[in-house]
PDB file of C-alpha atoms and ligand atoms in Angstrom:
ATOM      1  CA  UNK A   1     105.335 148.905  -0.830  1.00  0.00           C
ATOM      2  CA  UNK A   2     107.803 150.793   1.125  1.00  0.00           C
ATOM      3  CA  UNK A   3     111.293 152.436   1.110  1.00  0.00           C
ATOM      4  CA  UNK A   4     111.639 151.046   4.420  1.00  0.00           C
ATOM      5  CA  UNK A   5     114.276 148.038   4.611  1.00  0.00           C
ATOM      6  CA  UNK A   6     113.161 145.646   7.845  1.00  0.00           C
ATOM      7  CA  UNK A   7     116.786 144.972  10.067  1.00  0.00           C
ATOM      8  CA  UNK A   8     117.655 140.918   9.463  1.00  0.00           C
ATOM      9  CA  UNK A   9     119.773 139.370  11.679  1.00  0.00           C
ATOM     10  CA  UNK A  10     122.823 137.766  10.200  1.00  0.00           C
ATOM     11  CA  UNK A  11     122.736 134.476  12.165  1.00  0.00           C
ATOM     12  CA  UNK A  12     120.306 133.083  14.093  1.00  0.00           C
ATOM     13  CA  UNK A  13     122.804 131.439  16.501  1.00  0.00           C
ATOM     14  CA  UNK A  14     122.028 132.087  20.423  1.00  0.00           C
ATOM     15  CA  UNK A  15     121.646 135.617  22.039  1.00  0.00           C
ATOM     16  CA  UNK A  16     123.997 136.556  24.345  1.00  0.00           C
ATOM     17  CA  UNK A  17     123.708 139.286  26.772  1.00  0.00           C
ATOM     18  CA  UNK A  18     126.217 141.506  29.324  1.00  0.00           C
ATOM     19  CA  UNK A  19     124.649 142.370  32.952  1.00  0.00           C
ATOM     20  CA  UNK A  20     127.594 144.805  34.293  1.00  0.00           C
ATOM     21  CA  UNK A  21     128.326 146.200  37.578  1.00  0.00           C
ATOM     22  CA  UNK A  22     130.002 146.193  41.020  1.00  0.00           C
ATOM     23  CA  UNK A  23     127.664 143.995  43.135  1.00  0.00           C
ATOM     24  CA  UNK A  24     128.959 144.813  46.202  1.00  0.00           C
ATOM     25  CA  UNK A  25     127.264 142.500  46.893  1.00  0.00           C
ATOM     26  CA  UNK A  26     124.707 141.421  44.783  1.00  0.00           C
ATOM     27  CA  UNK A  27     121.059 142.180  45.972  1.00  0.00           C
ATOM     28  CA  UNK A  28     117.506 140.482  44.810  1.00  0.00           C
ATOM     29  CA  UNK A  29     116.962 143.261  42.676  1.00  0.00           C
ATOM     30  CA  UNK A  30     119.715 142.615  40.345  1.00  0.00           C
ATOM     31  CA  UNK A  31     118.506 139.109  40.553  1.00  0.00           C
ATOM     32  CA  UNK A  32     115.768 140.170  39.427  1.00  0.00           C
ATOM     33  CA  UNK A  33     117.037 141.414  36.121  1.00  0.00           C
ATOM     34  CA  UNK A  34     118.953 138.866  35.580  1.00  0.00           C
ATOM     35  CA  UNK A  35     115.761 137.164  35.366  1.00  0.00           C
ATOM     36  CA  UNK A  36     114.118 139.151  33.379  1.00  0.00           C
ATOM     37  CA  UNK A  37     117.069 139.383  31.081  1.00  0.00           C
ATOM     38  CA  UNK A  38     116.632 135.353  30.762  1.00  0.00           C
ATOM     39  CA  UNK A  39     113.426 135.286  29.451  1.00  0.00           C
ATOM     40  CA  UNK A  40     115.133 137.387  26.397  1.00  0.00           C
ATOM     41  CA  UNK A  41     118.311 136.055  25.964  1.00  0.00           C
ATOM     42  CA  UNK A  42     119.361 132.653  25.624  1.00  0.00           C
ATOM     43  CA  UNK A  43     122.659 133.282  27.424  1.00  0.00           C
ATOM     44  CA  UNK A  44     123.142 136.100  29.761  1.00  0.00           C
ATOM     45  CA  UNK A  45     127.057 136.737  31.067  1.00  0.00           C
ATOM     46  CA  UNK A  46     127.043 138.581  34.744  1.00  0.00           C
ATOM     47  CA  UNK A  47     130.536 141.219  34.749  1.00  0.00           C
ATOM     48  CA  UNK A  48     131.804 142.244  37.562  1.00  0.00           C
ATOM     49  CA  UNK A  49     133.398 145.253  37.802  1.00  0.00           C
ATOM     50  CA  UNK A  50     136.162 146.515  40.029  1.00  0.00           C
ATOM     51  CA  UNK A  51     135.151 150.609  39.228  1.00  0.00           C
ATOM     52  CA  UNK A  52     137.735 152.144  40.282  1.00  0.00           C
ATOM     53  CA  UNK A  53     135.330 155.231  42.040  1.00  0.00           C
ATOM     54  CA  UNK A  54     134.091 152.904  44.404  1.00  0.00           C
ATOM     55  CA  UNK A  55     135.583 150.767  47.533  1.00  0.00           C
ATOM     56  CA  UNK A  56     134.354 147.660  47.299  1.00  0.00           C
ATOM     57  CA  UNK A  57     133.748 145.752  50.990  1.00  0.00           C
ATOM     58  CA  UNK A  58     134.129 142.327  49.451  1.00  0.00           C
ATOM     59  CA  UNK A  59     137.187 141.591  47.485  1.00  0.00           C
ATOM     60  CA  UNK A  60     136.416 140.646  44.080  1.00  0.00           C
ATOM     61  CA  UNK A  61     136.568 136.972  44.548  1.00  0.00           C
ATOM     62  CA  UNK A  62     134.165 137.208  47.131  1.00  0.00           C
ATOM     63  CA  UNK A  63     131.540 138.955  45.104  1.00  0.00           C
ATOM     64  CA  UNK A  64     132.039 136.419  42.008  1.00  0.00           C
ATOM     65  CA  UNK A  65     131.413 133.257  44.413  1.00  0.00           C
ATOM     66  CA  UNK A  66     128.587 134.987  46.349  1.00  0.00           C
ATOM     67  CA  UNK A  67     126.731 135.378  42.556  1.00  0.00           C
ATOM     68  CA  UNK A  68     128.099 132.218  41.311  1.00  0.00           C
ATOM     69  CA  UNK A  69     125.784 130.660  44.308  1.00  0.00           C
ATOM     70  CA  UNK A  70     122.952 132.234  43.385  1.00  0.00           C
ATOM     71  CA  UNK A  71     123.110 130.150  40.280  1.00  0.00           C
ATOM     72  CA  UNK A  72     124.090 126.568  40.888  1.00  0.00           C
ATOM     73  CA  UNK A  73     122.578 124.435  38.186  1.00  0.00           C
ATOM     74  CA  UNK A  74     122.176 126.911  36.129  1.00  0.00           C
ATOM     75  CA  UNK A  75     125.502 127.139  34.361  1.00  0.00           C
ATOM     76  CA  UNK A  76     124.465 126.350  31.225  1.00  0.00           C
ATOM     77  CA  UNK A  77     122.697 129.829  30.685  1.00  0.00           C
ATOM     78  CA  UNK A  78     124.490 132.097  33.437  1.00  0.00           C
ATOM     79  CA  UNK A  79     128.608 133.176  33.240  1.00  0.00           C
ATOM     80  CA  UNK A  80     129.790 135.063  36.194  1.00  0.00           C
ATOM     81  CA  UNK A  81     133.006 137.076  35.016  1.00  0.00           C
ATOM     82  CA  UNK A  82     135.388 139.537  36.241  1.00  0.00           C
ATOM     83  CA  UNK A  83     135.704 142.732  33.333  1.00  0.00           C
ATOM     84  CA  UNK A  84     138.366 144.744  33.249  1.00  0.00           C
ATOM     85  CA  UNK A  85     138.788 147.472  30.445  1.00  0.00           C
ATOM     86  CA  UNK A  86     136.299 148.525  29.283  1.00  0.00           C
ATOM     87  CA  UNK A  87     133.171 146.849  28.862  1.00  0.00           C
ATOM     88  CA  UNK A  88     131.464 147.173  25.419  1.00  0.00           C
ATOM     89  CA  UNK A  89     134.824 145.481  24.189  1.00  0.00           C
ATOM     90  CA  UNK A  90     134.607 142.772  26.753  1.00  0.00           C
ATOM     91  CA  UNK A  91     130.782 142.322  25.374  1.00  0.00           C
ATOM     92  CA  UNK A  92     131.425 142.592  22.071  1.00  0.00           C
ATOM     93  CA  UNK A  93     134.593 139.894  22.556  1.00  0.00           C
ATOM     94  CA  UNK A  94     131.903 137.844  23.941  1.00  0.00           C
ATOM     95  CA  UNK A  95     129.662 137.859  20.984  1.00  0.00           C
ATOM     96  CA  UNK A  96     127.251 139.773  23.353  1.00  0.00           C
ATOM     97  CA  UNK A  97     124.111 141.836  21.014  1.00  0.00           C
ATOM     98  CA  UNK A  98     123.622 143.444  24.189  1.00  0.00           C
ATOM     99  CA  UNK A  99     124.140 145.113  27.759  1.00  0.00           C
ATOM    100  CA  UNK A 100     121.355 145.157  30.126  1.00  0.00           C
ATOM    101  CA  UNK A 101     120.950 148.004  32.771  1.00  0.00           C
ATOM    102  CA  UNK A 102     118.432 148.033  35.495  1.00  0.00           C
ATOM    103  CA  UNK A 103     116.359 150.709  35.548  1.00  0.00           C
ATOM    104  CA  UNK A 104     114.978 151.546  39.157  1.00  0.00           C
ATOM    105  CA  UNK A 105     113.642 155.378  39.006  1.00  0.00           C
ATOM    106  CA  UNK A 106     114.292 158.367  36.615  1.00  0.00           C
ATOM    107  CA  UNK A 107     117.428 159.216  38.982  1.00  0.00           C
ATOM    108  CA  UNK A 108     119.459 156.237  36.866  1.00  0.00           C
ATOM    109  CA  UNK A 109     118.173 157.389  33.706  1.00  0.00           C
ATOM    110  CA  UNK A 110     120.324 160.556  33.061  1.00  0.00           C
ATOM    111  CA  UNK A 111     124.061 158.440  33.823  1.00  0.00           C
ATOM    112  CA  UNK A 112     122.727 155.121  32.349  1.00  0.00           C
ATOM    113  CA  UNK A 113     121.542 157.350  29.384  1.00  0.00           C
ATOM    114  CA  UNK A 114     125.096 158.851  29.114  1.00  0.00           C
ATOM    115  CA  UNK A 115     126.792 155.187  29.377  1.00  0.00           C
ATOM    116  CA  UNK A 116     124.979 153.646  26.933  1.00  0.00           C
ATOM    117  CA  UNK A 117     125.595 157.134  24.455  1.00  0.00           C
ATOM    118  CA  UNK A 118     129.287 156.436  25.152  1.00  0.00           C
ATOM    119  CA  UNK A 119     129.130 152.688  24.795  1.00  0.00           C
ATOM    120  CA  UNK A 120     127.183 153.000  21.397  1.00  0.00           C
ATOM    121  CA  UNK A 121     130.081 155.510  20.114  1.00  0.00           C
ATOM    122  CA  UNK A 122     132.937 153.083  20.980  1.00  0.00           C
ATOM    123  CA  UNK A 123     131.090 149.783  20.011  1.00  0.00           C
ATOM    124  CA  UNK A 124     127.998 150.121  17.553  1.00  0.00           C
ATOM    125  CA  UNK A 125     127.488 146.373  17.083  1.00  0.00           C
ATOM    126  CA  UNK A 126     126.449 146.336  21.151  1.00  0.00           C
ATOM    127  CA  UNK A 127     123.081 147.709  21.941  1.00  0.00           C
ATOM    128  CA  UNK A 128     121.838 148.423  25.582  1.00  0.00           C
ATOM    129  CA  UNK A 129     118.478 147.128  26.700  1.00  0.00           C
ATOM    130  CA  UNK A 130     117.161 148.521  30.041  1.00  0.00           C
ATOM    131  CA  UNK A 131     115.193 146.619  32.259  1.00  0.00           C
ATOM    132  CA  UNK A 132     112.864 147.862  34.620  1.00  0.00           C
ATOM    133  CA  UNK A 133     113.322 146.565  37.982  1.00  0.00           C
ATOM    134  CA  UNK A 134     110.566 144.989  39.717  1.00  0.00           C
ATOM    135  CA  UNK A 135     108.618 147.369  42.273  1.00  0.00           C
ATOM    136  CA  UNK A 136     109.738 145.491  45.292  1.00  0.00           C
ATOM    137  CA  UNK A 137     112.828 146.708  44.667  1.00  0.00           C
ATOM    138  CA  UNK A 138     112.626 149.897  43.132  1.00  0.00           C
ATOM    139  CA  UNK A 139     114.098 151.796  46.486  1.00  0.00           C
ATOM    140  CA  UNK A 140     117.300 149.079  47.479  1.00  0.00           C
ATOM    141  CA  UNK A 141     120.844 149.599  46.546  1.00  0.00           C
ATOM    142  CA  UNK A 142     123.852 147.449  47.000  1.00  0.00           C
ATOM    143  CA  UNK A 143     125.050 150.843  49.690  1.00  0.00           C
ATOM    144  CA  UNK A 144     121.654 150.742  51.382  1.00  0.00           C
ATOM    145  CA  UNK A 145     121.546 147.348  52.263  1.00  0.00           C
ATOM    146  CA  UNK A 146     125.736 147.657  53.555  1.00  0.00           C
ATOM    147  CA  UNK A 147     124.551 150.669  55.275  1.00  0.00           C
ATOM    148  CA  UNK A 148     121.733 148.806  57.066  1.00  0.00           C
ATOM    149  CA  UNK A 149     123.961 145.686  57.811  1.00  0.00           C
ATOM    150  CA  UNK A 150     126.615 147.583  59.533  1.00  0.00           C
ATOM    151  CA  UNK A 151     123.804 148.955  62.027  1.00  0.00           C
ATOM    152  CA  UNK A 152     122.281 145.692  62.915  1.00  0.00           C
ATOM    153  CA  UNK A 153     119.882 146.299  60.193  1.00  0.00           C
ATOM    154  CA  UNK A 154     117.887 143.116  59.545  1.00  0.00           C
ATOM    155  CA  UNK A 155     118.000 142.792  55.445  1.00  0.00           C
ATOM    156  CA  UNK A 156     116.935 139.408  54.996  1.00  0.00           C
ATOM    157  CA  UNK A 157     114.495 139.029  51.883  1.00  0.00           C
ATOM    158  CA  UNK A 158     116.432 142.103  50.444  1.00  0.00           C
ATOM    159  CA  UNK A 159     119.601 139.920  49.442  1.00  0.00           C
ATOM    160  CA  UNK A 160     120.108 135.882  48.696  1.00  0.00           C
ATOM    161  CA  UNK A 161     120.404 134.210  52.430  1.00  0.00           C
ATOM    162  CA  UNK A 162     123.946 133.206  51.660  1.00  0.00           C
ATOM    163  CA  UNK A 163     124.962 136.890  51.263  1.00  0.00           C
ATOM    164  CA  UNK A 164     122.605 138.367  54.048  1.00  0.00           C
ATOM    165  CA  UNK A 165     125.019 135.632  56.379  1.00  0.00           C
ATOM    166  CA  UNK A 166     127.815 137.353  54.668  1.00  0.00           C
ATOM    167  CA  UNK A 167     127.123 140.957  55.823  1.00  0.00           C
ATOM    168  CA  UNK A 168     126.249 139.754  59.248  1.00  0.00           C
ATOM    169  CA  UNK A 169     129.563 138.336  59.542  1.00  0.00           C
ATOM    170  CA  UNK A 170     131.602 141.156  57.880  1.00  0.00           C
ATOM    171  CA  UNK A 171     129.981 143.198  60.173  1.00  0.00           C
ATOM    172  CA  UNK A 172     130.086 141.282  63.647  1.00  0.00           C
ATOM    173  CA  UNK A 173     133.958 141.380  62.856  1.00  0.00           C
ATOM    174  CA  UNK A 174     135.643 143.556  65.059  1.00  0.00           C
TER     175      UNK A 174
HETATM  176  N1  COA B 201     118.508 146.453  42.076  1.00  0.00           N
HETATM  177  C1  COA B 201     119.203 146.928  43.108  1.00  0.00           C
HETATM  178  N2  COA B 201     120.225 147.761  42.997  1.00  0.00           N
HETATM  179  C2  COA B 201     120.563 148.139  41.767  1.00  0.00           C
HETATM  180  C3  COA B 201     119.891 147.702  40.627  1.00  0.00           C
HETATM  181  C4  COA B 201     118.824 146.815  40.818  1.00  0.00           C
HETATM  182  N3  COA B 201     118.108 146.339  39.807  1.00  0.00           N
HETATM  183  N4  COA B 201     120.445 148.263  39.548  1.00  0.00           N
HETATM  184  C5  COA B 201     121.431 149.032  39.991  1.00  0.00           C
HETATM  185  N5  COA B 201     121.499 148.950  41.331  1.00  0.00           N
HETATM  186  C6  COA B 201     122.403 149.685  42.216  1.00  0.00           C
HETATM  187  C7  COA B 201     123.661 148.947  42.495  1.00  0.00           C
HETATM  188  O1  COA B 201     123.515 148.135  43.632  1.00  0.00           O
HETATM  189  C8  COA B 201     124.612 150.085  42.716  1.00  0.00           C
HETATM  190  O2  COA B 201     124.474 150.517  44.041  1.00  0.00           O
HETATM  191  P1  COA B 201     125.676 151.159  44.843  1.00  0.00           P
HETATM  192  O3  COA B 201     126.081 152.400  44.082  1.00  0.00           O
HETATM  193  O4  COA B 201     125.082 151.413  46.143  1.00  0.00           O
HETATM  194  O5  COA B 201     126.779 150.143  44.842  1.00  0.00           O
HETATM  195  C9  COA B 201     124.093 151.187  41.800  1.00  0.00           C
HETATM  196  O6  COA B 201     122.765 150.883  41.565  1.00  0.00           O
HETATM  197  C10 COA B 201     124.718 151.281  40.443  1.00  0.00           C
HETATM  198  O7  COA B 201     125.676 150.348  40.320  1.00  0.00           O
HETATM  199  P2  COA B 201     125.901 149.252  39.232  1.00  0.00           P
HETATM  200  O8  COA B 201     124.712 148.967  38.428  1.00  0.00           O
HETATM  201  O9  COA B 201     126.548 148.106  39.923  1.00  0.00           O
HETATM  202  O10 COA B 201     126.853 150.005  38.345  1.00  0.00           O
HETATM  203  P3  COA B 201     128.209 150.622  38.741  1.00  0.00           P
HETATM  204  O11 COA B 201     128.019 152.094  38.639  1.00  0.00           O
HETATM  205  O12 COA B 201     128.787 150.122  40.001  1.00  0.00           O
HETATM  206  O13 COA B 201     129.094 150.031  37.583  1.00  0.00           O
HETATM  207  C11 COA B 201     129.627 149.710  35.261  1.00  0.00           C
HETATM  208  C12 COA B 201     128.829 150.456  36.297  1.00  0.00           C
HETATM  209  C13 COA B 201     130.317 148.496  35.781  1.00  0.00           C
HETATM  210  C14 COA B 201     128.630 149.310  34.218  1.00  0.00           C
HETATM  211  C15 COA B 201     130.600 150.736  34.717  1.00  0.00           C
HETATM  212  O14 COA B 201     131.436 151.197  35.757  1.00  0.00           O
HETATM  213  C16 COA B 201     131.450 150.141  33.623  1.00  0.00           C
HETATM  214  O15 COA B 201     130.968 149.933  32.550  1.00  0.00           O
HETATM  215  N6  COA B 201     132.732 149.901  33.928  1.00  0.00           N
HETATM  216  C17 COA B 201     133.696 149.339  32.950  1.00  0.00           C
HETATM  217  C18 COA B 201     134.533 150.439  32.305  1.00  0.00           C
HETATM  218  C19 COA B 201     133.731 151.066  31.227  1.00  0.00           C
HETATM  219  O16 COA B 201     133.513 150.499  30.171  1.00  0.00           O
HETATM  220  N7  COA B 201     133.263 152.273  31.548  1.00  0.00           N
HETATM  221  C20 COA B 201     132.337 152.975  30.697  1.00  0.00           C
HETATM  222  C21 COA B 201     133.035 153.856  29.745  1.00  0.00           C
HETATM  223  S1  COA B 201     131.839 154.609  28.702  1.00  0.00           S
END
């Protein structure tokens, strides 16, 4: 016997997850995670963000279709939304248990450590799982890759085809 009293879920009805951020644009590592996330959760809910600290290239209707393609046929377990406000209420609104973060090297971990603290304080009922990226991807960033594409850079197999087309374009504009 113990004191200890085991944590039982109060439904059993499907498990919903948040994946936040800007995807600007969105790159095969967060696809990645997303992946990952789906072998966990039943439903996972992709939120982008317009953070207001960053200047997004692609408007945010661009970056919602660009991930909504990645997905085709899969809309029964993938939601691409725009959040605004702040985004433990938006999960927790969705019946969300949780938020996934990607974890690439111990350079995230002190700010996603931080955001999740602050998250938990606002919204207990919302826990934050973190993911660790696959090691392909470990060194790519949604800034790298722009800063690549603007140079002639070639980042195919870093990004979906559809969005590696994108950048090219963006950037052949004058
Ligand atoms: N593969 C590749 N790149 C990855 C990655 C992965 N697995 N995981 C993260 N990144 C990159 C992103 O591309 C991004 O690169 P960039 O800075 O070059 O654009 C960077 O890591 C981190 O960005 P991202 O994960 O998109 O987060 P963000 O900092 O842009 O947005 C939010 C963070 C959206 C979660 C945060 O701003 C938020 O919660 N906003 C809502 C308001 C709110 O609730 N604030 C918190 C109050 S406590």
């Amino acid at each position: 016997m113990t004191d200890y009293e085991p944590f039982v879920p109060e439904s059993t009805s499907e498990s919903i997850a948040v994946y936040p951020g800007t995807f600007d644009p969105i790159t095969n590592g967060h696809l990645d995670i997303i992946h990952r996330g789906l072998s966990l959760f039943d439903r996972i809910i992709i939120a982008v963000a317009s953070n207001p600290a960053k200047q997004p290239l692609f408007s945010l209707e661009e970056r919602l279709k660009m991930i909504r393609d990645c997905f085709s046929g899969e809309e029964t377990r993938i939601e691409v939304e725009d959040v605004t406000g702040l985004l433990v209420d938006f999960a927790y609104k969705r019946g969300a248990k949780a938020i996934i973060r990607g974890l690439r090297a111990v350079s995230d971990f002190d700010y996603e450590f931080q955001l999740a603290l602050m998250n938990r304080r606002i919204e207990r009922e919302v826990e934050t799982v973190f993911l660790m990226t696959g090691f392909r991807w470990i060194f790519i960033s949604s800034s790298i890759i722009k800063d690549a594409a603007r140079y002639g850079g070639d980042v195919s197999g870093l990004v979906p085809d559809h969005v590696c087309e994108k950048l090219r374009n963006r950037y052949l504009q004058p």
